[in-house]
XYZ file of C-alpha atoms in Angstrom:
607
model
C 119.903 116.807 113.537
C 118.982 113.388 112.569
C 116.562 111.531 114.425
C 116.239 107.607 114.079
C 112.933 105.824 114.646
C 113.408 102.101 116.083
C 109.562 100.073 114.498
C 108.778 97.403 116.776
C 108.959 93.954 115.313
C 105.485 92.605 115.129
C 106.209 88.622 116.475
C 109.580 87.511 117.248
C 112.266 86.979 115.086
C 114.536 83.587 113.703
C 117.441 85.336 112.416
C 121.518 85.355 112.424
C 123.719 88.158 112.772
C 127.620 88.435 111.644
C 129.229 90.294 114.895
C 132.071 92.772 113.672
C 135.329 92.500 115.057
C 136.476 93.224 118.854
C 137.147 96.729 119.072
C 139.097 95.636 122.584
C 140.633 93.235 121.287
C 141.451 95.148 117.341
C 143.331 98.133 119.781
C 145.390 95.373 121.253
C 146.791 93.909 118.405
C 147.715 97.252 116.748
C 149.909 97.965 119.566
C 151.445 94.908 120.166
C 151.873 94.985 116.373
C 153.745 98.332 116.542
C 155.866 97.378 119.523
C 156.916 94.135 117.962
C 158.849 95.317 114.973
C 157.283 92.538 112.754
C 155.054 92.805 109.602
C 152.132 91.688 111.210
C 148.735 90.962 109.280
C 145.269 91.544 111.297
C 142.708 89.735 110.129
C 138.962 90.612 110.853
C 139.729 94.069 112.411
C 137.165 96.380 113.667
C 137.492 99.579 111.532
C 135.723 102.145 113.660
C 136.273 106.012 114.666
C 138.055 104.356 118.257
C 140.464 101.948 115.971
C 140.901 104.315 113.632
C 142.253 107.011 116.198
C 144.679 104.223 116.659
C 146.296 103.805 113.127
C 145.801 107.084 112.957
C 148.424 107.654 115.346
C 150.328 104.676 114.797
C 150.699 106.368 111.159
C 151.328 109.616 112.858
C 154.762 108.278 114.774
C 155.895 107.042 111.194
C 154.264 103.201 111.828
C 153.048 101.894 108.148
C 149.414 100.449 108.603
C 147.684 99.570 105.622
C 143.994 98.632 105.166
C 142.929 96.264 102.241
C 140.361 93.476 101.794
C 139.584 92.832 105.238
C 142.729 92.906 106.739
C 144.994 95.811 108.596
C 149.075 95.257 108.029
C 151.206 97.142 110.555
C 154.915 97.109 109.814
C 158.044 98.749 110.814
C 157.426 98.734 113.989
C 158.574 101.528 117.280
C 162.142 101.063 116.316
C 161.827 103.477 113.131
C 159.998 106.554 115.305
C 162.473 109.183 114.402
C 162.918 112.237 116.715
C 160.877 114.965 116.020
C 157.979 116.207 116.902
C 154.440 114.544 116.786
C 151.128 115.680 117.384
C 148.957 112.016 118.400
C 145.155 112.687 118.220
C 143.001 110.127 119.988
C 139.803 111.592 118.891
C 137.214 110.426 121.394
C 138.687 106.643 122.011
C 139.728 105.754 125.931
C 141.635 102.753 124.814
C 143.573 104.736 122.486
C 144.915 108.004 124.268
C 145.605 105.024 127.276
C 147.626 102.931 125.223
C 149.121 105.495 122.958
C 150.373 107.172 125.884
C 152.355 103.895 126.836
C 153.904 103.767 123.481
C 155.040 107.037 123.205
C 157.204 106.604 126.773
C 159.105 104.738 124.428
C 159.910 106.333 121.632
C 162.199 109.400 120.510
C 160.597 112.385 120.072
C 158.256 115.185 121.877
C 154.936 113.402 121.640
C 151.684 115.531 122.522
C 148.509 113.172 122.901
C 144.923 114.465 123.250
C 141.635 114.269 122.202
C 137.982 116.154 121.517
C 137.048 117.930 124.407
C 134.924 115.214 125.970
C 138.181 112.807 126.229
C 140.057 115.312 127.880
C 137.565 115.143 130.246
C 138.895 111.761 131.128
C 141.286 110.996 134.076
C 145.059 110.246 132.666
C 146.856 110.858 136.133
C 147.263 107.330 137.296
C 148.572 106.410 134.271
C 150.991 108.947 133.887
C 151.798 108.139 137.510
C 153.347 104.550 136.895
C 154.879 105.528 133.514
C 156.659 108.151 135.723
C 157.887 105.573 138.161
C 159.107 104.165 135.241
C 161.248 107.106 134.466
C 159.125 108.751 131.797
C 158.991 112.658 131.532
C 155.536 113.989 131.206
C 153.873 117.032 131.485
C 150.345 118.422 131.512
C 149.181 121.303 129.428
C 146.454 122.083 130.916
C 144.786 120.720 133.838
C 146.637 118.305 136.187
C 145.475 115.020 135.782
C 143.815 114.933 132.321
C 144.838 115.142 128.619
C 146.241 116.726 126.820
C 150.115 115.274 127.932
C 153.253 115.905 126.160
C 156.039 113.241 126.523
C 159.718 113.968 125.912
C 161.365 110.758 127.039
C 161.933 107.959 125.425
C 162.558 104.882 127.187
C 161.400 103.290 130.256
C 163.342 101.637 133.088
C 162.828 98.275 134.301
C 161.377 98.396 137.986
C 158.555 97.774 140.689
C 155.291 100.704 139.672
C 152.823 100.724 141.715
C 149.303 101.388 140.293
C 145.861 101.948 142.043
C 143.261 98.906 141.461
C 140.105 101.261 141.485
C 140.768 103.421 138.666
C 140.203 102.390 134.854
C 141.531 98.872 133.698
C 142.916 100.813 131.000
C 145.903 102.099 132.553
C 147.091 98.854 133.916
C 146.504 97.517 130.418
C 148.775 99.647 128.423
C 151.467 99.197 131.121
C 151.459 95.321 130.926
C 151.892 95.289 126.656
C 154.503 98.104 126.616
C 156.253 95.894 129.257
C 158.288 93.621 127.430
C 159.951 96.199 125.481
C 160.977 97.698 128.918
C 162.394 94.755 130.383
C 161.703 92.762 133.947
C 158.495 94.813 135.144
C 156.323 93.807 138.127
C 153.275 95.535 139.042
C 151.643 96.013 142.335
C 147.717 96.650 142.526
C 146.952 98.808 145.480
C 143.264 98.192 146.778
C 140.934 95.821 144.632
C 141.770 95.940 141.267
C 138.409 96.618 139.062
C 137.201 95.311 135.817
C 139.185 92.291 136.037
C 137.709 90.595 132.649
C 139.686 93.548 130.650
C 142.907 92.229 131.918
C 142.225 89.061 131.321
C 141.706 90.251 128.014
C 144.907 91.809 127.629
C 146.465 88.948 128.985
C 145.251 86.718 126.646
C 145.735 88.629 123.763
C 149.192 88.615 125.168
C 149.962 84.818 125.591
C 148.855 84.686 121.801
C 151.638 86.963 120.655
C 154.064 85.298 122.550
C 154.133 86.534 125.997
C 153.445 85.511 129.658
C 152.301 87.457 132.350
C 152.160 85.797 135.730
C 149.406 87.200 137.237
C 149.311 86.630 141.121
C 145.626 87.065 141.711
C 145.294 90.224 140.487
C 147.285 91.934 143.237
C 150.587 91.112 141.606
C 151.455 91.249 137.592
C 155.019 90.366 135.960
C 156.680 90.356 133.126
C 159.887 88.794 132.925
C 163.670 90.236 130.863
C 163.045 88.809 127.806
C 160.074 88.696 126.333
C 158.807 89.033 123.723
C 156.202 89.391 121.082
C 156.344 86.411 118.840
C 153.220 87.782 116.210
C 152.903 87.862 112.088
C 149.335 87.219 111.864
C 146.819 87.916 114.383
C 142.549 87.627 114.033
C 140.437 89.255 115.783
C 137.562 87.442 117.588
C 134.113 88.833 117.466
C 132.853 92.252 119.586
C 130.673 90.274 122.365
C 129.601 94.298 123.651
C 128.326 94.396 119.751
C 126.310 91.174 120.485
C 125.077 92.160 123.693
C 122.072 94.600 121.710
C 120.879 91.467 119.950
C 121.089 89.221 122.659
C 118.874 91.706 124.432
C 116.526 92.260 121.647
C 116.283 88.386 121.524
C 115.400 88.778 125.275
C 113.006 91.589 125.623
C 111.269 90.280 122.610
C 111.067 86.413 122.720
C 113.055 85.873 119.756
C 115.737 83.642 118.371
C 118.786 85.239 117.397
C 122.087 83.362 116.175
C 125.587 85.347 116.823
C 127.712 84.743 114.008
C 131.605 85.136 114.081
C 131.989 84.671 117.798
C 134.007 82.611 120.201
C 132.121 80.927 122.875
C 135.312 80.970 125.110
C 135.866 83.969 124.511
C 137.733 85.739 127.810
C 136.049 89.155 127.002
C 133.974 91.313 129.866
C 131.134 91.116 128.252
C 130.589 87.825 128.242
C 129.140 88.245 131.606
C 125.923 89.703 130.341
C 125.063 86.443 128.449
C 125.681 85.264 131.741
C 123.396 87.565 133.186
C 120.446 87.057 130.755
C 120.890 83.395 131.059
C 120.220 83.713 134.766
C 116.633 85.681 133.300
C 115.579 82.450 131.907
C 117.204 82.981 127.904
C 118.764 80.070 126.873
C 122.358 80.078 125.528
C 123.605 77.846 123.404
C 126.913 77.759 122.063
C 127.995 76.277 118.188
C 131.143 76.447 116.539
C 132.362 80.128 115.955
C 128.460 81.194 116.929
C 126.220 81.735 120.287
C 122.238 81.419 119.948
C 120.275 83.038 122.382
C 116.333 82.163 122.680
C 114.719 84.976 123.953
C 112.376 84.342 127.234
C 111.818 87.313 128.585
C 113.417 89.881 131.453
C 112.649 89.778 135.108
C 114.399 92.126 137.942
C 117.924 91.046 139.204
C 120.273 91.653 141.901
C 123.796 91.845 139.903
C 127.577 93.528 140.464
C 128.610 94.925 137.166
C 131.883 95.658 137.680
C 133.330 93.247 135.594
C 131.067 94.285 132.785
C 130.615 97.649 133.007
C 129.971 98.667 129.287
C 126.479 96.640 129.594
C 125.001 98.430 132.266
C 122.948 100.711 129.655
C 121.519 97.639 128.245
C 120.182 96.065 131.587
C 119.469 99.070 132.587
C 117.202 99.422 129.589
C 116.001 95.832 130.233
C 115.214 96.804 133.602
C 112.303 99.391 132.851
C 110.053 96.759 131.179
C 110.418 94.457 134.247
C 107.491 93.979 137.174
C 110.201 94.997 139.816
C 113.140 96.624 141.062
C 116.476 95.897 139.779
C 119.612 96.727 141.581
C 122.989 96.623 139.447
C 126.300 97.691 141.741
C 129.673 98.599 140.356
C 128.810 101.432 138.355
C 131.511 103.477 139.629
C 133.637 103.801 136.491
C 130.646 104.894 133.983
C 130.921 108.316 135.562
C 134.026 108.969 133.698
C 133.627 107.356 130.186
C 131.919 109.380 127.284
C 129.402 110.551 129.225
C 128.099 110.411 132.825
C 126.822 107.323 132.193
C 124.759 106.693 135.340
C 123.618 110.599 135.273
C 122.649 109.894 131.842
C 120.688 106.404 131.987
C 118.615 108.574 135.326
C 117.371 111.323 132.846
C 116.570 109.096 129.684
C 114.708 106.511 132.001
C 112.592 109.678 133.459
C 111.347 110.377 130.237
C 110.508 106.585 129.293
C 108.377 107.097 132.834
C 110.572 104.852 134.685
C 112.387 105.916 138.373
C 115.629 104.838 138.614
C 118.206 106.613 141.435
C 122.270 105.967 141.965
C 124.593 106.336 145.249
C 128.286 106.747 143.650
C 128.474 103.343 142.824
C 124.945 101.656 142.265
C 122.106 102.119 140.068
C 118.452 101.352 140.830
C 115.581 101.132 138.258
C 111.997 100.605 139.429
C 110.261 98.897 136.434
C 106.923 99.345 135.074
C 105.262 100.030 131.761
C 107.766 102.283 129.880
C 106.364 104.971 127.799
C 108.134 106.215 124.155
C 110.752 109.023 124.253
C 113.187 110.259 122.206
C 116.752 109.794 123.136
C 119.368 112.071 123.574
C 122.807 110.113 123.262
C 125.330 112.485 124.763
C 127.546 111.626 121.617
C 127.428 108.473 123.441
C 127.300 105.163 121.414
C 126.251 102.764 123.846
C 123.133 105.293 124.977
C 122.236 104.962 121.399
C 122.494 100.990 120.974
C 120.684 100.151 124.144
C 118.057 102.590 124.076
C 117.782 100.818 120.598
C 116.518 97.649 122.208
C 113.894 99.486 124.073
C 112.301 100.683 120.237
C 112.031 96.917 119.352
C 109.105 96.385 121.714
C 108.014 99.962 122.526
C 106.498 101.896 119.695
C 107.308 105.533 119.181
C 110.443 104.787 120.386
C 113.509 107.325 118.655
C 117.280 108.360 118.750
C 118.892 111.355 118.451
C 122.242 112.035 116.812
C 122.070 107.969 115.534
C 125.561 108.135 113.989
C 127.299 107.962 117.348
C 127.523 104.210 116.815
C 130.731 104.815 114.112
C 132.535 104.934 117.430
C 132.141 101.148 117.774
C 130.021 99.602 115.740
C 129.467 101.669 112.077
C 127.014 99.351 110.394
C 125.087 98.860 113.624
C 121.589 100.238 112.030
C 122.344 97.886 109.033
C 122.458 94.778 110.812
C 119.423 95.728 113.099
C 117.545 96.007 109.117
C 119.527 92.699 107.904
C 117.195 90.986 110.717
C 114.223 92.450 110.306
C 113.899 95.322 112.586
C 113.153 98.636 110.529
C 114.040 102.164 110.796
C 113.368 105.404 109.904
C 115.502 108.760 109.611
C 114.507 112.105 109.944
C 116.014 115.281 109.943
C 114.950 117.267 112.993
C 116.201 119.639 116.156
C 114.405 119.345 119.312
C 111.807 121.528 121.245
C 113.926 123.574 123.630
C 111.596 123.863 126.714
C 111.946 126.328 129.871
C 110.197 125.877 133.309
C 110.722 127.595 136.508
C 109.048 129.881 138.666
C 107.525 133.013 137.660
C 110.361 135.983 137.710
C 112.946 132.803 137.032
C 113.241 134.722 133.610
C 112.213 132.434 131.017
C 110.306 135.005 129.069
C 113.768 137.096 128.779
C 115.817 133.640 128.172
C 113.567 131.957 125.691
C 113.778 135.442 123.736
C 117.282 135.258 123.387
C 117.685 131.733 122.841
C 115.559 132.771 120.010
C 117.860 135.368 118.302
C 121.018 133.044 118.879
C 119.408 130.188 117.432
C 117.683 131.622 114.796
C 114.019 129.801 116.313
C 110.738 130.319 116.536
C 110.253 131.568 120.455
C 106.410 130.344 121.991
C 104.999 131.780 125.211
C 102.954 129.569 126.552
C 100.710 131.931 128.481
C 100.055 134.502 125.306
C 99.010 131.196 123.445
C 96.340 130.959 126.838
C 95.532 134.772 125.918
C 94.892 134.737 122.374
C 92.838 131.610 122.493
C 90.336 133.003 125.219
C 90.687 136.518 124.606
C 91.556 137.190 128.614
C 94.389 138.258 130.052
C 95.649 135.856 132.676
C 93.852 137.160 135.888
C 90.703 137.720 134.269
C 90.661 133.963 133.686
C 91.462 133.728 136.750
C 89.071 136.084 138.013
C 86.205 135.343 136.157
C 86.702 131.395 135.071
C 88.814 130.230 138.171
C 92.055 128.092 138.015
C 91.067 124.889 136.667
C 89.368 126.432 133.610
C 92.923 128.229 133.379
C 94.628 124.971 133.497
C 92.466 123.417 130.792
C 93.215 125.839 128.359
C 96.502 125.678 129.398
C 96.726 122.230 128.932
C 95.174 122.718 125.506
C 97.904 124.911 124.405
C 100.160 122.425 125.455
C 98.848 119.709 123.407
C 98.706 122.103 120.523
C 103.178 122.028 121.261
C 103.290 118.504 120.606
C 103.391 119.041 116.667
C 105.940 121.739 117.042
C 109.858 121.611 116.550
C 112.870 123.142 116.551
C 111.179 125.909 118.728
C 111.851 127.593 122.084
C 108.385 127.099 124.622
C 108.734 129.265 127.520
C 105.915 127.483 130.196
C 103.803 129.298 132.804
C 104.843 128.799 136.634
C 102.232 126.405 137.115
C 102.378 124.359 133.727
C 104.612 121.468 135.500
C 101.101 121.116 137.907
C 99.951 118.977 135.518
C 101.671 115.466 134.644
C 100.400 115.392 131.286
C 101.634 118.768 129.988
C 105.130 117.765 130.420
C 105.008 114.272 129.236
C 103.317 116.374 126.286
C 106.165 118.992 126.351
C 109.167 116.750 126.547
C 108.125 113.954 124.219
C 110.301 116.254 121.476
C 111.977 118.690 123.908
C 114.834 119.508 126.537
C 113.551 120.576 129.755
C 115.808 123.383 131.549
C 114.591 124.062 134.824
C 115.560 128.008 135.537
C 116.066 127.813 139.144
C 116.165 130.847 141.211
C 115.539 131.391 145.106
C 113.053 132.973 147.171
C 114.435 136.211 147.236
C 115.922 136.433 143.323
C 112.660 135.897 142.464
C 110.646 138.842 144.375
C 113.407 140.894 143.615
C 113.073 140.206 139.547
C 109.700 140.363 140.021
C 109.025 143.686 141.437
C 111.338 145.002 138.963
C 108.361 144.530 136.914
C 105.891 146.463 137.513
C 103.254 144.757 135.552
C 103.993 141.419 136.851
C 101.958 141.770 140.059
C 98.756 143.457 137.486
C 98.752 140.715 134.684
C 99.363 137.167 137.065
C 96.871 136.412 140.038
C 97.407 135.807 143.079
C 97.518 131.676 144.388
C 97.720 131.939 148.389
C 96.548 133.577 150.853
C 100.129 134.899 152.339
C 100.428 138.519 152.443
C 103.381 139.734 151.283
C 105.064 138.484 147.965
C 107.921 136.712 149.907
C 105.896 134.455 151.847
C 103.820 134.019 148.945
C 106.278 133.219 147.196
C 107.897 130.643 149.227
C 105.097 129.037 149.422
C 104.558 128.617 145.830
C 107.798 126.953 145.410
C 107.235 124.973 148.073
C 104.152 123.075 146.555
C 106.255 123.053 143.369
C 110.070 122.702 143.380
C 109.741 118.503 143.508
C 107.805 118.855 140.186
C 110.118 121.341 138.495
C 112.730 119.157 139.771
C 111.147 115.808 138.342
C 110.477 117.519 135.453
C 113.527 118.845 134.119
C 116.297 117.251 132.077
C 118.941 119.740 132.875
C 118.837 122.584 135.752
C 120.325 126.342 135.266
C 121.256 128.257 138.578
C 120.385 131.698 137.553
C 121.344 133.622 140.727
C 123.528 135.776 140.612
C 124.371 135.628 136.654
C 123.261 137.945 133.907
C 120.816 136.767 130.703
C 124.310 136.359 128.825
C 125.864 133.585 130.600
C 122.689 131.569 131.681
C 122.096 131.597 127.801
C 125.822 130.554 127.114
C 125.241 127.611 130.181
C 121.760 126.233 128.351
C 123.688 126.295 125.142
C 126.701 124.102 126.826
C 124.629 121.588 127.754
C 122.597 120.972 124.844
C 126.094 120.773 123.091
C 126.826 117.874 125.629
C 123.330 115.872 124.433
C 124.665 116.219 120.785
C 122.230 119.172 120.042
C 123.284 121.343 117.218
C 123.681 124.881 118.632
C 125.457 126.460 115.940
């Protein structure tokens, strides 16, 4: 696996950056290209893996796109789509399998549409709901509510849908550009309609091809008989979520950074960060085609997000270098985008040393002095960019599975260089770490994570036994526990050069704050949880359990004892781990095949 390193800058930097083209806005013009039935000529496009999931399927419904020199041309247009059949892969972009799914309602044909495995993860139903109302005919194949869809209709009728305001921005999207080939559409919100900057967007991308939406404070949206797109050229404004990382950078580090290829009034969401990092104390000025931001520093803020939810990773980054608490509300919609967002900003912050908690729809980070970790990115591209900013002033600081950013932003680690901020790759697969309570069976686990990954397996306590000479309760016996823990805590530091190995810990190893900062600097932590009574029960299955570990209370019988044990320590197992097994009930096999699943969800190479 590759492994980028992120090498502070050493004073602050005077630099300018060329922003790539909006990936928000690049997806709207290829559809409103397609559905207008013009030659139209993009200028400025973002070519990415999301935009190119597009023209990939634009392509795959018989729509000619062409890239060359800078520019995308789409022509022919919806009206050729024969019918047939067509198989419409959206790879892992949102935007795409949303607005693809629009199209195809209108179209001849059968039209399946899905994605990798991690898309289909993604909620479809309320979209599928209003194209319905519509009269489209859709099924699921598989599980209701989610990709993959097949659609066998091929036109929409003109009507009142009626769409939920709480779910993603996305949906409601897609409906309003596919609506002027439908005819007089009008759209009712129900509830508070969310990220309202993304409609705006759409909107406006809209009004520029030739059609008006009335838009009656966001509860209302129509589009009259009628319209129609009016587009041969369109160019794409600069990606402000792109800009964000350097506007941070510029931020955390006191530097001047220069945004080239933007547009100061530009309508998109994240526009609001600048806004937010302007209310730090950064200045923000805006030029012609270009925003300068003069880094002076980060302090904690009090800030709804909803409207920009795709920075929340950077401020939350921001956040952990900060003398305070920070408090950022409408996170509700990162639980369903490529990752768990939220979930995943919790467990990366824990290993940078910073608390941070979340009710359904807030996060809260307690800043302090961050320490270095390595990142996992969840094939997530915006964990990668904003952990990114964190390297720039934190040394040691490095990301795992780097090319994730070709979802948005390919050249991303070329324009940190062009700047001034170095980096280094490295080939290298993480420490795979197991914790839990004795009889939890790591020792059996870590042993056949061994065989099925073809790595080296470590026992922490034999590495405790050959280095003495004792067996465990001698040391115990003889030395007493904090001589134990010493050379326990040796061995642990001796881990720290090790990789690509399986480290099976002692019960007691997580007693110690510094053996796991030591452990997971290179690692995944699995916590094998087990109760009270799967425990004893393992553990007088082995009969030599009882002779070769000590006893650590004063309880009598190994119950009590042991519920007491994991009493002192199931806070730190819990604080320690970056993903928890349940191991009740389920055989070696399939807690294996469960650790495996989730290091496959970090972006861990398990094959």
């Amino acid at each position: 696996m590759k492994v980028l390193k992120v090498i502070p800058i050493k004073k602050p930097l005077d630099a300018e950056v060329a922003i790539p083209g909006s990936k928000s806005y690049t997806n709207r013009a290829l559809l409103m290209a397609a559905l207008s039935g013009n030659t139209v000529r993009i200028k400025n496009p973002l070519i990415s893996e999301d935009t190119e999931a597009m023209i990939g399927c634009l392509r795959e419904l018989g729509i000619a796109c062409t890239l060359e020199d800078g520019l995308v041309t789409v022509a022919g247009g919806i009206d050729l789509v024969s019918d047939r059949e067509y198989n419409l892969d959206a790879n892992l972009s949102g935007t795409t399998i949303r607005f693809i799914s629009a199209l195809s309602a209108l179209v001849p044909g059968t039209k399946t549409i899905h994605g990798k495995p991690r898309l289909n993860e993604r909620p479809i139903y309320d979209l599928v709901d209003a194209l319905r109302q519509l009269g489209a005919s859709i099924e699921y194949l598989d599980r209701e509510g989610y990709p993959p869809i097949r659609i066998s209709s091929s036109e929409l009728s003109a009507g009142v849908v009626k769409m939920k305001g709480e779910v993603s921005s996305q949906f409601l999207s897609a409906l309003l550009m596919v609506a002027p080939r439908i005819g007089d559409v009008e759209i009712h919100i129900e509830g508070e309609q969310i990220s309202k900057p993304y409609v705006d967007m759409t909107i406006d991308a809209m009004k520029q091809c030739g059609v008006t939406v009335v838009n009656d404070q966001y509860a209302k949206y129509r589009i009259t008989a009628g319209a129609k797109y009016k587009m041969t050229e369109y160019v794409v404004e600069g990606d402000v979520s792109s800009a964000s990382y350097f506007a941070a950078i510029a931020a955390l580090t006191g530097s001047r950074i220069t945004l080239k290829n933007m547009n100061p009034q530009s309508v998109q969401a994240d526009m609001g960060f600048l806004t937010i990092l302007a209310g730090m104390g950064n200045e923000i000025t805006n030029g012609e085609n270009e925003i300068t931001i003069q880094g002076r520093g980060v302090r904690a803020v009090d800030v709804d997000m909803r409207g920009c939810p795709d920075q929340v990773q950077t401020l939350a980054v921001l956040s952990a270098f900060v003398s305070g608490i920070t408090s950022i509300s409408g996170v509700r919609s990162l639980r369903v985008k490529e990752t768990e967002r939220v979930a995943a900003l919790e467990r990366e912050l824990a290993k940078m040393g910073v608390q941070a908690e979340s009710t359904p729809d807030t996060l809260t980070i307690h800043g302090r002095a961050p320490r270095p970790a390595v990142i996992d990115t969840y094939w997530d591209h915006r964990m990668a960019m904003a952990f990114t900013v964190a390297g720039t002033k934190l040394e040691g600081m490095e990301i795992r599975n780097p090319d994730v950013v070709g979802k948005t932003f390919p050249d991303f680690w070329e324009k940190l260089n062009s700047i001034g901020i170095k980096t280094e790759i490295s080939e290298r697969e993480p420490n795979i770490v197991l914790i839990g309570m004795r009889g939890s069976g790591k020792t059996t686990i870590a042993k056949m994570l061994s065989t099925r990954l073809q790595r080296t397996s470590i026992e922490i306590d034999d590495e405790v036994v050959k280095k003495t000479g004792m067996s465990i309760a001698d040391i115990f016996a003889h030395h007493g526990a904090e001589y134990f823990r010493n050379k326990e805590s040796e061995v642990v530091d001796e881990m720290l050069a090790k990789e690509n190995t399986i480290i099976s810990t002692g019960g007691g190893t997580i007693l110690r704050p510094h053996n796991i900062e030591q452990l997971k600097y290179n690692a995944i932590c699995f916590w094998l949880r087990a109760p009270v009574e799967a425990l004893v029960e393992r553990m007088e299955s082995d009969p030599s359990s009882s002779q070769q570990r000590p006893t650590l209370t004063d309880k009598e019988t190994p119950e009590e004892e042991t519920a007491e044990v994991l009493r002192q320590r199931e806070a730190l197992y819990q604080k320690a781990a970056d993903e928890v097994v349940d191991t009740q009930n389920k055989n070696p096999g399939g807690i294996v095949e469960e650790v495996l699943l989730k290091l496959k969800a970090r972006g861990i190479n398990v094959q």
